[in-house]
Coordinates of C-alpha atoms and ligand atoms in Angstrom, one line a residue:
M1409 CA 0.0 0.0 0.0
K1410 CA 1.1 3.6 -0.6
I1411 CA -0.3 7.1 0.1
I1412 CA -1.3 9.0 -3.0
G1413 CA -3.2 12.0 -1.4
T1414 CA -3.5 13.8 1.8
G1415 CA -5.9 16.5 3.1
S1416 CA -6.9 18.3 6.2
A1417 CA -9.4 20.9 7.5
L1418 CA -9.5 23.0 10.6
P1419 CA -12.1 25.1 12.4
R1420 CA -11.7 28.8 11.9
K1421 CA -11.6 29.8 15.5
V1422 CA -8.2 30.0 17.1
V1423 CA -8.0 30.1 20.9
T1424 CA -4.8 31.3 22.5
N1425 CA -3.5 30.4 26.0
D1426 CA -4.2 34.0 27.0
D1427 CA -7.8 33.6 25.9
L1428 CA -8.1 30.6 28.2
S1429 CA -6.7 32.5 31.1
Q1430 CA -9.6 34.9 30.8
F1431 CA -12.0 32.3 32.3
L1432 CA -9.7 29.6 33.8
D1433 CA -7.0 29.7 36.5
T1434 CA -4.3 29.0 34.0
S1435 CA -1.7 30.9 32.0
D1436 CA 0.6 30.7 28.9
E1437 CA 3.5 30.3 31.5
W1438 CA 1.9 27.0 32.7
I1439 CA 0.6 25.6 29.4
F1440 CA 3.4 26.3 27.0
P1441 CA 6.4 24.9 28.9
R1442 CA 4.4 21.8 30.0
T1443 CA 2.7 21.0 26.7
G1444 CA 4.3 23.0 23.8
I1445 CA 0.8 24.4 23.0
R1446 CA 0.3 28.1 22.2
T1447 CA -3.0 28.0 20.2
R1448 CA -5.6 25.5 19.1
H1449 CA -8.4 25.4 16.6
V1450 CA -11.8 25.1 18.2
I1451 CA -15.2 24.2 16.7
T1452 CA -17.8 27.1 16.9
D1453 CA -20.4 26.9 14.1
E1454 CA -18.8 24.2 12.0
K1455 CA -20.1 20.6 11.9
L1456 CA -17.4 18.0 12.3
E1457 CA -18.7 16.1 9.2
D1458 CA -18.0 19.3 7.1
L1459 CA -14.4 19.3 8.3
G1460 CA -14.2 15.6 7.5
M1461 CA -15.7 16.1 4.0
A1462 CA -13.2 19.0 3.3
A1463 CA -10.2 16.9 4.3
A1464 CA -11.5 13.9 2.3
C1465 CA -12.1 16.0 -0.9
A1466 CA -8.6 17.5 -0.6
A1467 CA -7.0 14.1 -0.3
I1468 CA -9.0 12.6 -3.2
A1469 CA -8.2 15.6 -5.4
Q1470 CA -4.5 15.3 -4.7
S1471 CA -4.6 11.5 -5.4
G1472 CA -5.9 12.1 -8.9
L1473 CA -8.7 9.6 -8.3
Q1474 CA -12.4 10.3 -8.7
V1475 CA -14.8 9.7 -5.7
G1476 CA -16.2 6.7 -7.6
D1477 CA -12.7 5.1 -7.6
I1478 CA -12.7 4.8 -3.8
D1479 CA -13.8 1.3 -2.9
M1480 CA -13.5 1.4 0.9
F1481 CA -13.8 4.2 3.4
I1482 CA -12.6 4.0 7.0
C1483 CA -13.4 6.9 9.4
S1484 CA -11.7 7.3 12.8
N1485 CA -13.7 9.3 15.3
V1486 CA -14.4 9.3 19.1
V1487 CA -17.3 11.7 19.4
N1488 CA -19.5 13.7 17.1
E1489 CA -23.1 14.9 17.4
Y1490 CA -24.6 11.7 15.8
L1491 CA -24.7 8.5 17.7
T1492 CA -25.9 6.8 14.6
P1493 CA -25.3 6.6 11.6
G1494 CA -21.6 6.4 11.9
L1495 CA -19.6 9.5 10.9
S1496 CA -18.3 7.5 7.9
C1497 CA -21.8 7.3 6.5
I1498 CA -22.5 11.0 7.1
I1499 CA -19.3 12.0 5.3
A1500 CA -19.8 9.4 2.6
A1501 CA -23.4 10.8 1.9
G1502 CA -22.0 14.3 1.7
I1503 CA -19.3 13.6 -0.8
G1504 CA -21.1 10.9 -2.9
L1505 CA -19.1 7.8 -1.8
R1506 CA -20.9 4.5 -2.5
C1507 CA -18.4 2.0 -1.0
P1508 CA -18.4 0.1 2.3
C1509 CA -18.1 2.5 5.2
I1510 CA -16.4 1.5 8.5
D1511 CA -16.1 3.5 11.7
I1512 CA -13.4 2.9 14.3
N1513 CA -13.1 4.4 17.8
C1514 CA -9.5 3.8 18.5
A1515 CA -8.8 7.3 19.9
C1516 CA -5.4 8.9 19.2
P1517 CA -3.8 6.0 17.3
G1518 CA -6.9 5.7 15.0
F1519 CA -5.0 6.8 11.9
I1520 CA -2.5 3.9 12.2
Y1521 CA -5.2 1.4 13.2
A1522 CA -7.1 2.5 10.0
M1523 CA -3.9 2.2 8.0
D1524 CA -3.6 -1.4 9.2
I1525 CA -7.1 -2.3 8.2
A1526 CA -6.6 -0.6 4.8
D1527 CA -3.3 -2.4 4.3
T1528 CA -4.9 -5.7 5.1
Y1529 CA -7.8 -5.2 2.7
I1530 CA -5.6 -4.0 -0.1
A1531 CA -3.1 -6.9 0.4
A1532 CA -6.0 -9.4 0.4
G1533 CA -7.2 -8.0 -2.9
R1534 CA -10.5 -6.9 -1.4
A1535 CA -10.0 -3.2 -1.9
R1536 CA -7.9 -1.1 -4.4
N1537 CA -8.3 2.5 -3.2
V1538 CA -9.0 3.2 0.5
L1539 CA -9.9 6.6 1.9
V1540 CA -9.1 7.2 5.6
V1541 CA -10.6 10.2 7.4
C1542 CA -9.8 11.0 11.0
A1543 CA -12.2 13.7 12.3
E1544 CA -12.3 14.7 15.9
E1545 CA -13.8 17.3 18.2
P1546 CA -12.2 16.6 21.6
T1547 CA -13.0 20.1 22.7
R1548 CA -16.6 18.9 23.0
M1549 CA -15.5 16.1 25.4
T1550 CA -13.8 18.0 28.1
S1551 CA -15.3 20.2 30.8
W1552 CA -14.3 23.8 30.1
E1553 CA -14.1 24.3 33.8
D1554 CA -11.3 21.7 34.1
R1555 CA -8.0 23.3 33.4
S1556 CA -6.2 20.0 33.5
T1557 CA -7.9 18.7 30.3
C1558 CA -9.5 21.5 28.2
V1559 CA -6.3 23.4 27.6
L1560 CA -4.7 20.3 25.9
F1561 CA -7.1 19.8 22.9
G1562 CA -8.0 21.1 19.5
D1563 CA -10.4 20.0 16.8
G1564 CA -9.8 19.1 13.1
A1565 CA -9.8 16.5 10.4
G1566 CA -7.1 14.8 8.4
A1567 CA -7.4 12.4 5.5
A1568 CA -5.3 10.1 3.3
V1569 CA -5.9 8.0 0.2
F1570 CA -4.1 4.7 0.0
T1571 CA -3.7 2.5 -3.0
A1572 CA -1.8 -0.7 -3.9
G1573 CA 2.0 -0.6 -3.5
D1574 CA 4.7 -2.0 -1.3
N1575 CA 5.5 1.2 0.6
V1576 CA 4.3 0.0 4.0
K1577 CA 7.2 -1.8 5.6
G1578 CA 5.7 -2.5 9.0
I1579 CA 2.8 -1.8 11.3
K1580 CA 2.5 -2.7 15.0
L1581 CA -0.7 -2.3 17.0
N1582 CA -0.6 -2.5 20.8
A1583 CA -3.1 -2.4 23.6
E1584 CA -2.9 -2.2 27.4
P1585 CA -6.7 -2.1 28.0
S1586 CA -8.0 -0.3 31.1
V1587 CA -10.8 2.1 31.6
D1588 CA -9.3 4.2 34.4
K1589 CA -6.5 6.1 32.4
I1590 CA -8.6 8.1 29.9
W1591 CA -12.4 7.9 30.0
Q1592 CA -15.6 9.7 29.5
Y1593 CA -19.2 8.6 29.8
R1594 CA -22.7 9.9 29.4
P1595 CA -26.2 8.7 30.3
L1596 CA -28.3 6.9 27.7
E1597 CA -32.0 7.4 27.2
P1598 CA -33.9 6.3 30.3
T1599 CA -36.3 3.3 30.1
P1600 CA -38.9 2.0 32.6
Y1601 CA -36.5 -0.9 33.4
V1602 CA -33.1 0.8 34.0
R1603 CA -32.2 0.5 37.7
K1604 CA -28.6 1.8 37.6
T1605 CA -27.4 5.3 38.1
E1606 CA -25.9 6.8 34.9
T1607 CA -24.1 10.1 35.1
N1608 CA -22.4 12.5 32.8
V1609 CA -18.7 12.5 33.3
P1610 CA -16.6 14.7 30.9
L1611 CA -13.2 13.5 29.7
Q1612 CA -11.0 12.4 32.6
M1613 CA -7.3 11.6 32.2
N1614 CA -4.5 10.3 34.4
G1615 CA -2.0 12.5 32.6
R1616 CA 1.2 11.0 34.2
E1617 CA 0.3 7.4 33.4
V1618 CA -0.6 8.2 29.9
F1619 CA 2.6 10.2 29.5
R1620 CA 4.6 7.1 30.7
F1621 CA 2.7 4.7 28.5
A1622 CA 3.1 7.0 25.5
V1623 CA 6.9 7.4 25.7
T1624 CA 7.6 3.7 26.7
T1625 CA 5.4 2.0 24.1
S1626 CA 6.4 4.4 21.3
V1627 CA 10.1 3.9 21.7
R1628 CA 9.8 0.2 22.2
D1629 CA 7.6 -0.4 19.2
I1630 CA 9.5 2.0 16.9
N1631 CA 12.7 0.2 17.6
E1632 CA 11.0 -3.2 17.1
I1633 CA 9.6 -2.4 13.6
L1634 CA 12.8 -0.8 12.6
A1635 CA 14.9 -3.8 13.8
K1636 CA 12.6 -6.2 11.7
E1637 CA 13.7 -4.2 8.6
G1638 CA 17.4 -4.1 9.7
M1639 CA 17.1 -0.4 10.3
T1640 CA 17.8 1.9 13.2
A1641 CA 16.3 5.3 14.1
S1642 CA 19.1 7.1 12.2
D1643 CA 17.9 5.5 8.9
V1644 CA 14.5 7.2 9.3
D1645 CA 14.0 10.6 7.5
Y1646 CA 10.9 11.8 9.4
F1647 CA 8.9 10.8 12.5
M1648 CA 5.2 11.7 12.5
I1649 CA 4.4 11.5 16.2
H1650 CA 0.9 12.0 17.7
Q1651 CA 0.9 15.7 18.8
A1652 CA -0.3 15.2 22.4
N1653 CA 2.4 17.0 24.4
M1654 CA 5.8 18.4 23.3
R1655 CA 7.5 16.8 26.3
I1656 CA 6.2 13.4 25.1
I1657 CA 7.5 14.1 21.6
E1658 CA 10.8 15.3 23.0
G1659 CA 11.0 12.2 25.3
I1660 CA 10.6 9.9 22.4
R1661 CA 13.1 11.9 20.2
G1662 CA 15.7 11.9 23.0
R1663 CA 15.5 8.1 23.6
L1664 CA 15.8 7.4 19.9
G1665 CA 18.7 9.8 19.7
V1666 CA 17.4 11.6 16.6
P1667 CA 18.0 15.3 15.6
E1668 CA 15.1 17.8 15.9
E1669 CA 14.7 18.3 12.1
K1670 CA 13.5 14.7 11.7
F1671 CA 10.6 15.4 14.2
P1672 CA 8.2 17.9 12.5
T1673 CA 5.6 19.2 14.9
N1674 CA 2.5 21.4 14.8
I1675 CA 1.4 21.0 18.4
Q1676 CA 2.2 24.7 18.9
D1677 CA -0.8 25.7 16.7
H1678 CA -3.1 22.7 17.1
G1679 CA -2.9 21.1 20.5
N1680 CA -4.0 17.5 20.7
S1681 CA -6.6 16.6 18.0
S1682 CA -6.7 12.9 18.8
S1683 CA -6.6 10.6 15.8
A1684 CA -6.7 13.7 13.4
S1685 CA -3.3 14.8 14.8
C1686 CA -1.1 12.4 12.7
P1687 CA -2.9 12.9 9.3
I1688 CA -3.1 16.7 9.8
L1689 CA 0.7 16.8 10.5
L1690 CA 1.2 14.5 7.5
D1691 CA -0.8 16.7 5.2
E1692 CA 0.9 19.9 6.4
C1693 CA 4.3 18.4 5.8
N1694 CA 3.3 16.9 2.4
R1695 CA 1.9 20.2 1.2
K1696 CA 5.1 22.0 2.2
G1697 CA 6.9 19.6 0.0
L1698 CA 8.9 18.1 2.9
F1699 CA 8.9 14.5 1.7
K1700 CA 10.8 13.1 -1.3
K1701 CA 10.3 9.8 -3.0
G1702 CA 12.0 7.0 -1.0
D1703 CA 12.0 8.9 2.4
K1704 CA 11.4 6.6 5.3
I1705 CA 8.6 7.8 7.6
V1706 CA 7.7 6.5 11.0
F1707 CA 4.2 7.1 12.5
S1708 CA 3.6 6.7 16.2
A1709 CA 0.5 7.5 18.2
F1710 CA -0.9 6.6 21.7
G1711 CA -4.0 7.4 23.7
A1712 CA -7.3 6.2 25.2
G1713 CA -7.7 2.4 25.5
L1714 CA -4.9 2.4 26.3
L1715 CA -4.0 1.9 22.6
S1716 CA -0.9 2.7 20.7
A1717 CA 0.5 2.0 17.2
V1718 CA 3.5 2.5 15.1
A1719 CA 4.0 2.2 11.3
L1720 CA 7.0 2.4 9.0
M1721 CA 6.4 3.6 5.5
E1722 CA 8.4 4.6 2.4
W1723 CA 7.2 7.8 0.7
Ligands
UT7_1186 O1 -3.7 11.9 23.4 C1 -3.2 11.2 24.4 C2 -3.8 11.6 25.7 N1 -3.1 12.5 26.5 C3 -1.8 12.7 26.7 O2 -0.9 12.2 26.1 C4 -1.4 13.5 27.9 C5 -0.3 13.0 28.7 N2 0.0 13.7 29.9 C6 0.4 15.0 29.9 O3 0.6 15.6 28.8 C7 0.7 15.7 31.2 O4 0.6 14.8 32.2 C8 -0.2 16.9 31.4 C9 0.1 18.1 30.5 C10 -1.7 16.5 31.2 C11 -0.1 17.4 32.9 O5 1.3 17.8 33.1 P1 2.0 17.4 34.6 O6 3.3 18.0 34.6 O7 1.8 15.9 34.7 O8 1.1 18.2 35.6 P2 0.1 17.6 36.8 O9 -1.1 17.0 36.2 O10 0.9 16.8 37.7 O11 -0.3 19.0 37.5 C12 0.7 19.8 38.2 C13 0.0 21.0 38.8 C14 -1.2 20.6 39.6 O12 -1.3 21.5 40.7 P3 -0.8 21.0 42.2 O13 -1.8 19.8 42.5 O14 0.6 20.5 42.0 O15 -1.0 22.2 43.0 C15 -2.4 21.0 38.7 O16 -3.6 21.3 39.4 O17 -0.5 21.9 37.8 C16 -1.8 22.1 38.0 N3 -2.5 22.3 36.7 C17 -2.5 23.5 36.0 N4 -2.1 24.7 36.4 C18 -2.4 25.8 35.5 C19 -3.0 21.4 35.8 N5 -3.5 21.9 34.7 C20 -3.2 23.3 34.8 C21 -3.4 24.4 33.9 N6 -3.0 25.6 34.3 N7 -4.0 24.2 32.7

């Protein structure tokens, strides 16, 4: 499988750390050194599906394919306004796709989980051209009275079109399932029979445990897939790391012993946009002309589940 098109779309509203300090007990002096975030794009009047459609159309246009050439669509999303149908069907209806639509809820590593599914379908001959869209609005999951979570996130959508090729050199998916590291729940509709208490709990996170999980699994799994190819981190041209926290990204970079220029980042302007983070970064780098044919690119992402994933791809 190989990537033949990328796209992304962001909400118009940009919220600075100083904006947050107008209504929260926080400051740029706390947020920037601990996270690397200066601003984030936040949904106001946009619909998430519209961002997803814009990212999808940009990726399809760049691929040179027509919408009708896409024969599988995978959408990665944690939350949107609809519980059903899946966001994949909503986006597909909007852009005229008529292929199988699959939704995955794999949180931050969703792009790499979707890549793995796409790679498997293409390798099995069951799909030729797969569209992946990651569309997320985590700013609608946090309490905006909770300074420990709401300052971290931003919204957006990223997309990629994959087709047959032998550019994917390795993918590793990993899980350490537990519900007490990152979680959120909300009540369902009441019925005459429900006898349990259901409450609304906005996004909760054990930041330190997630931090440790992120750095440990990312470094371990990157080294593992590189070793399988007889490579080391120094053979890689670019690392596309989930933009959750600059200290996590720097922790991974330091342990791999790789220079800064191989770790492009956009967390400064976007915050953590969950599964949309990697494909937005990929699209921004691609459209800047950063990648050249044959470049070795490693993807790594981690988050709720706890799930993590890494991939090695040749551009
Ligand atoms: O997408 C994957 C999911 N998430 C992640 O990858 C996040 C991973 N974790 C992290 O990025 C970091 O753990 C955080 C950025 C979330 C937190 O950084 P930390 O250095 O672990 O801080 P902390 O949670 O231990 O909080 C330290 C202090 C606390 O005050 P006390 O109890 O020491 O008095 C917090 O109340 O900082 C306080 N604090 C804040 N202060 C000002 C927490 N958030 C804020 C804030 N502004 N926004």
